[in-house]
Amino acid sequence: MKYANQYLQSAHTILDAYDGSTPLAVFLKKYFSLHKKHGSRDRKSITHLCYAYCRLGHAGKNLLLEQRIRIALFLVNETAEDWAELFEQSWLEQWDKPLDIKLAFVKMQFPLFELQDLFPSIKNISEGIDAEQFLLSHLVQPDLFLRIRPGQWKNVTQKLSEASIPFNAISNTTLSLPNAAKIDELLLLDKEAVIQDVSSQRIVEILSEVKVFTTNKFRFWDCCAASGGKTILTKDTLGEMEITVSDIRTSILYNLATRFQKAGINKYESLTTDLSKPNCLLPSSMFDLILCDAPCSGSGTWGRTPEQLLFFAEKDIKVFADLQKNIVTNVLPLLLTGGYFLYITCSVFKQENEDIAAMIASNNTDLALISMQHINGYAQKADSMFAVLFQKK
């Protein structure tokens, strides 16, 4: 690449200034708006360098910043063609080797480089996760996944094919696409297809355990609804139900309303409330199914936001776990007898996952454990999640 060294220097400048207080994407957008000399190709190349660097996390943290950027490029990219001028011949000769050989080569050059340093608090992850595979997954950009709405498969795949956008069918409802695929103007999102990680889509497997009693009105509460993706999934899976959604942020519920309109969900109750607080505002109904996609560290999704590998503080695990305990304690009294409680996180930390499940079981003897699983997405270039389903006796 003609300007590789210049891009390296620009990335160095950006990373020196970045403190993690805002998402890297937001920081880069502001930087480029102030430095208009960078054209579209410049921005793309510099952005790639910055994200590659973040993917190393704390691995090689004692090395110089430019050394770490070069190591990241070597490990993240399958070919050297764009960046060859930044490397000595010995590195270029190793470039097309398998990742384990490339890692061994880096270790030879820099003996203090350790893969396990990549992920903060690796010692705190759940036992159901393959630590090495999970670490390695952060060196690969996750895919973009679509969940096809009922009756839209032929329509969506035809549109993608006509636009020459490559895709792979993961299941009869799921497609994977390159992360940079431009689909916003091609598809009617939320009506024809939902952008949703394949691990999130696997919640369907757990929802299959839920028995809907058709003689009664089935009442569903997505208590930490965010923008409503899992509510749309639940409705597509379980059919008609009375829907209540809540979140701490009024703005996010406004976004949810827009998505629901596109998705054809026109009748539902909406509530802005902080469920982590004592005496919080609660719905007036009782529910057959409460879905708690709890606020969490998001550590199972850091392949998409690798800057978190650099700036996450271990002490925050307990902060999130305490928040989750408070939310669960406040919402469970609204579960009907025979009803289901589904607790989900996109975390890999035991303290947010198994420990919360154990707390729920210990404090609520009237709840029976139906299923509990880690949804490990690292083999599919996807997120990793945790889900546990209880039923009230």
mmCIF file of C-alpha atoms in Angstrom, residues 82-249:
data_model
loop_
_atom_site.group_PDB
_atom_site.id
_atom_site.type_symbol
_atom_site.label_atom_id
_atom_site.label_comp_id
_atom_site.label_asym_id
_atom_site.label_seq_id
_atom_site.Cartn_x
_atom_site.Cartn_y
_atom_site.Cartn_z
ATOM 1 C CA ASP A 82 -1.673 -3.940 1.635
ATOM 2 C CA TRP A 83 0.831 -3.671 4.468
ATOM 3 C CA ALA A 84 3.986 -5.408 3.223
ATOM 4 C CA GLU A 85 6.174 -2.283 3.354
ATOM 5 C CA LEU A 86 5.733 -2.156 7.141
ATOM 6 C CA PHE A 87 7.354 -5.572 7.675
ATOM 7 C CA GLU A 88 10.698 -7.310 7.343
ATOM 8 C CA GLN A 89 10.937 -10.297 5.014
ATOM 9 C CA SER A 90 10.971 -12.802 7.885
ATOM 10 C CA TRP A 91 7.453 -11.676 8.858
ATOM 11 C CA LEU A 92 6.176 -11.785 5.298
ATOM 12 C CA GLU A 93 7.383 -15.376 4.946
ATOM 13 C CA GLN A 94 5.161 -16.394 7.893
ATOM 14 C CA TRP A 95 2.085 -14.473 6.837
ATOM 15 C CA ASP A 96 0.021 -17.226 5.217
ATOM 16 C CA LYS A 97 0.735 -19.746 7.991
ATOM 17 C CA PRO A 98 -1.990 -20.951 10.406
ATOM 18 C CA LEU A 99 -2.704 -18.639 13.319
ATOM 19 C CA ASP A 100 -1.031 -20.851 15.925
ATOM 20 C CA ILE A 101 2.236 -20.753 13.938
ATOM 21 C CA LYS A 102 1.967 -16.992 13.527
ATOM 22 C CA LEU A 103 1.443 -16.606 17.272
ATOM 23 C CA ALA A 104 4.501 -18.762 17.951
ATOM 24 C CA PHE A 105 6.512 -16.559 15.579
ATOM 25 C CA VAL A 106 5.391 -13.417 17.431
ATOM 26 C CA LYS A 107 6.357 -15.075 20.717
ATOM 27 C CA MET A 108 9.849 -15.750 19.321
ATOM 28 C CA GLN A 109 10.259 -12.090 18.375
ATOM 29 C CA PHE A 110 8.742 -10.780 21.610
ATOM 30 C CA PRO A 111 9.091 -13.334 24.452
ATOM 31 C CA LEU A 112 6.867 -11.312 26.803
ATOM 32 C CA PHE A 113 3.911 -11.518 24.405
ATOM 33 C CA GLU A 114 1.188 -13.765 25.899
ATOM 34 C CA LEU A 115 -2.149 -14.532 24.212
ATOM 35 C CA GLN A 116 -3.914 -14.861 27.575
ATOM 36 C CA ASP A 117 -3.186 -11.187 28.263
ATOM 37 C CA LEU A 118 -5.478 -10.254 25.374
ATOM 38 C CA PHE A 119 -8.720 -10.542 27.350
ATOM 39 C CA PRO A 120 -9.070 -8.701 30.681
ATOM 40 C CA SER A 121 -10.141 -10.895 33.606
ATOM 41 C CA ILE A 122 -9.833 -14.133 31.633
ATOM 42 C CA LYS A 123 -9.704 -15.931 34.995
ATOM 43 C CA ASN A 124 -13.313 -14.891 35.646
ATOM 44 C CA ILE A 125 -14.930 -16.490 32.592
ATOM 45 C CA SER A 126 -17.403 -19.336 32.933
ATOM 46 C CA GLU A 127 -16.214 -22.943 32.871
ATOM 47 C CA GLY A 128 -18.440 -23.711 29.891
ATOM 48 C CA ILE A 129 -16.220 -21.595 27.621
ATOM 49 C CA ASP A 130 -13.115 -22.821 25.789
ATOM 50 C CA ALA A 131 -10.700 -20.115 26.917
ATOM 51 C CA GLU A 132 -8.189 -20.525 24.076
ATOM 52 C CA GLN A 133 -10.786 -20.528 21.310
ATOM 53 C CA PHE A 134 -12.526 -17.582 22.933
ATOM 54 C CA LEU A 135 -9.256 -15.618 23.053
ATOM 55 C CA LEU A 136 -8.423 -16.401 19.429
ATOM 56 C CA SER A 137 -11.881 -15.319 18.282
ATOM 57 C CA HIS A 138 -11.053 -11.705 19.132
ATOM 58 C CA LEU A 139 -8.499 -11.642 16.328
ATOM 59 C CA VAL A 140 -11.307 -12.169 13.801
ATOM 60 C CA GLN A 141 -14.010 -9.651 12.958
ATOM 61 C CA PRO A 142 -17.478 -11.133 13.617
ATOM 62 C CA ASP A 143 -19.931 -11.600 10.768
ATOM 63 C CA LEU A 144 -23.164 -9.724 10.185
ATOM 64 C CA PHE A 145 -26.207 -11.943 10.796
ATOM 65 C CA LEU A 146 -29.774 -11.623 9.586
ATOM 66 C CA ARG A 147 -32.826 -13.336 11.019
ATOM 67 C CA ILE A 148 -35.408 -13.680 8.279
ATOM 68 C CA ARG A 149 -38.953 -12.821 9.342
ATOM 69 C CA PRO A 150 -41.701 -15.392 8.674
ATOM 70 C CA GLY A 151 -42.545 -15.716 4.987
ATOM 71 C CA GLN A 152 -39.663 -13.516 3.807
ATOM 72 C CA TRP A 153 -36.902 -16.023 3.012
ATOM 73 C CA LYS A 154 -37.278 -16.079 -0.772
ATOM 74 C CA ASN A 155 -37.721 -12.325 -0.968
ATOM 75 C CA VAL A 156 -34.614 -11.534 1.127
ATOM 76 C CA THR A 157 -32.278 -14.056 -0.508
ATOM 77 C CA GLN A 158 -33.376 -12.913 -3.970
ATOM 78 C CA LYS A 159 -32.631 -9.278 -3.121
ATOM 79 C CA LEU A 160 -29.184 -10.187 -1.770
ATOM 80 C CA SER A 161 -28.376 -12.289 -4.823
ATOM 81 C CA GLU A 162 -29.455 -9.572 -7.246
ATOM 82 C CA ALA A 163 -27.267 -7.060 -5.379
ATOM 83 C CA SER A 164 -24.302 -9.511 -5.543
ATOM 84 C CA ILE A 165 -23.991 -9.556 -1.746
ATOM 85 C CA PRO A 166 -22.533 -12.907 -0.650
ATOM 86 C CA PHE A 167 -24.316 -14.802 2.111
ATOM 87 C CA ASN A 168 -24.372 -18.200 3.775
ATOM 88 C CA ALA A 169 -27.469 -19.927 5.106
ATOM 89 C CA ILE A 170 -26.829 -20.934 8.733
ATOM 90 C CA SER A 171 -30.347 -22.298 9.203
ATOM 91 C CA ASN A 172 -33.746 -21.924 7.554
ATOM 92 C CA THR A 173 -34.115 -18.518 9.242
ATOM 93 C CA THR A 174 -30.523 -17.260 9.546
ATOM 94 C CA LEU A 175 -28.018 -15.793 7.090
ATOM 95 C CA SER A 176 -24.429 -14.710 7.684
ATOM 96 C CA LEU A 177 -22.942 -11.896 5.616
ATOM 97 C CA PRO A 178 -19.610 -10.066 5.541
ATOM 98 C CA ASN A 179 -19.539 -7.494 8.321
ATOM 99 C CA ALA A 180 -19.306 -4.586 5.887
ATOM 100 C CA ALA A 181 -22.278 -5.659 3.753
ATOM 101 C CA LYS A 182 -24.471 -2.690 2.831
ATOM 102 C CA ILE A 183 -28.061 -3.814 3.373
ATOM 103 C CA ASP A 184 -29.748 -0.799 4.968
ATOM 104 C CA GLU A 185 -31.159 0.475 1.682
ATOM 105 C CA LEU A 186 -31.598 -2.957 0.133
ATOM 106 C CA LEU A 187 -33.859 -4.632 2.693
ATOM 107 C CA LEU A 188 -36.842 -3.467 4.710
ATOM 108 C CA LEU A 189 -35.170 -4.059 8.042
ATOM 109 C CA ASP A 190 -37.381 -5.322 10.883
ATOM 110 C CA LYS A 191 -40.148 -6.085 8.369
ATOM 111 C CA GLU A 192 -38.315 -8.501 6.058
ATOM 112 C CA ALA A 193 -35.297 -9.298 8.212
ATOM 113 C CA VAL A 194 -33.806 -8.347 11.565
ATOM 114 C CA ILE A 195 -30.116 -7.684 12.118
ATOM 115 C CA GLN A 196 -29.476 -10.040 15.016
ATOM 116 C CA ASP A 197 -26.444 -12.041 16.036
ATOM 117 C CA VAL A 198 -26.829 -15.767 15.479
ATOM 118 C CA SER A 199 -26.263 -16.423 19.192
ATOM 119 C CA SER A 200 -29.176 -14.130 20.056
ATOM 120 C CA GLN A 201 -31.255 -16.014 17.513
ATOM 121 C CA ARG A 202 -30.541 -19.265 19.332
ATOM 122 C CA ILE A 203 -32.821 -18.046 22.121
ATOM 123 C CA VAL A 204 -35.461 -19.724 19.936
ATOM 124 C CA GLU A 205 -34.129 -23.079 21.178
ATOM 125 C CA ILE A 206 -34.897 -22.068 24.755
ATOM 126 C CA LEU A 207 -38.260 -20.537 23.900
ATOM 127 C CA SER A 208 -39.252 -23.922 22.494
ATOM 128 C CA GLU A 209 -39.423 -25.062 26.143
ATOM 129 C CA VAL A 210 -42.111 -22.476 26.875
ATOM 130 C CA LYS A 211 -45.636 -23.897 26.750
ATOM 131 C CA VAL A 212 -48.194 -21.316 25.643
ATOM 132 C CA PHE A 213 -51.629 -21.954 27.101
ATOM 133 C CA THR A 214 -53.899 -20.927 24.245
ATOM 134 C CA THR A 215 -57.025 -20.943 26.430
ATOM 135 C CA ASN A 216 -55.721 -17.868 28.238
ATOM 136 C CA LYS A 217 -54.227 -14.586 27.086
ATOM 137 C CA PHE A 218 -50.480 -15.167 27.121
ATOM 138 C CA ARG A 219 -48.805 -12.199 28.807
ATOM 139 C CA PHE A 220 -45.164 -11.416 27.961
ATOM 140 C CA TRP A 221 -42.863 -8.840 29.557
ATOM 141 C CA ASP A 222 -39.492 -7.909 28.070
ATOM 142 C CA CYS A 223 -38.299 -6.081 31.158
ATOM 143 C CA CYS A 224 -34.955 -4.781 29.792
ATOM 144 C CA ALA A 225 -36.187 -4.413 26.246
ATOM 145 C CA ALA A 226 -33.601 -2.033 24.727
ATOM 146 C CA SER A 227 -34.596 -1.674 21.051
ATOM 147 C CA GLY A 228 -36.885 -4.717 21.131
ATOM 148 C CA GLY A 229 -35.051 -7.291 19.024
ATOM 149 C CA LYS A 230 -35.779 -10.181 21.381
ATOM 150 C CA THR A 231 -39.437 -9.186 21.669
ATOM 151 C CA ILE A 232 -39.775 -9.424 17.893
ATOM 152 C CA LEU A 233 -38.015 -12.814 18.040
ATOM 153 C CA THR A 234 -40.323 -14.028 20.816
ATOM 154 C CA LYS A 235 -43.454 -12.986 18.941
ATOM 155 C CA ASP A 236 -42.242 -14.673 15.750
ATOM 156 C CA THR A 237 -41.590 -17.828 17.797
ATOM 157 C CA LEU A 238 -44.566 -18.025 20.159
ATOM 158 C CA GLY A 239 -47.242 -16.190 18.189
ATOM 159 C CA GLU A 240 -49.890 -13.846 19.541
ATOM 160 C CA MET A 241 -49.432 -12.488 23.047
ATOM 161 C CA GLU A 242 -50.052 -9.425 25.161
ATOM 162 C CA ILE A 243 -46.742 -7.557 25.134
ATOM 163 C CA THR A 244 -45.262 -5.245 27.755
ATOM 164 C CA VAL A 245 -41.832 -3.697 27.301
ATOM 165 C CA SER A 246 -39.780 -1.594 29.693
ATOM 166 C CA ASP A 247 -36.384 0.047 29.809
ATOM 167 C CA ILE A 248 -34.575 2.684 31.839
ATOM 168 C CA ARG A 249 -34.120 4.907 28.764
#
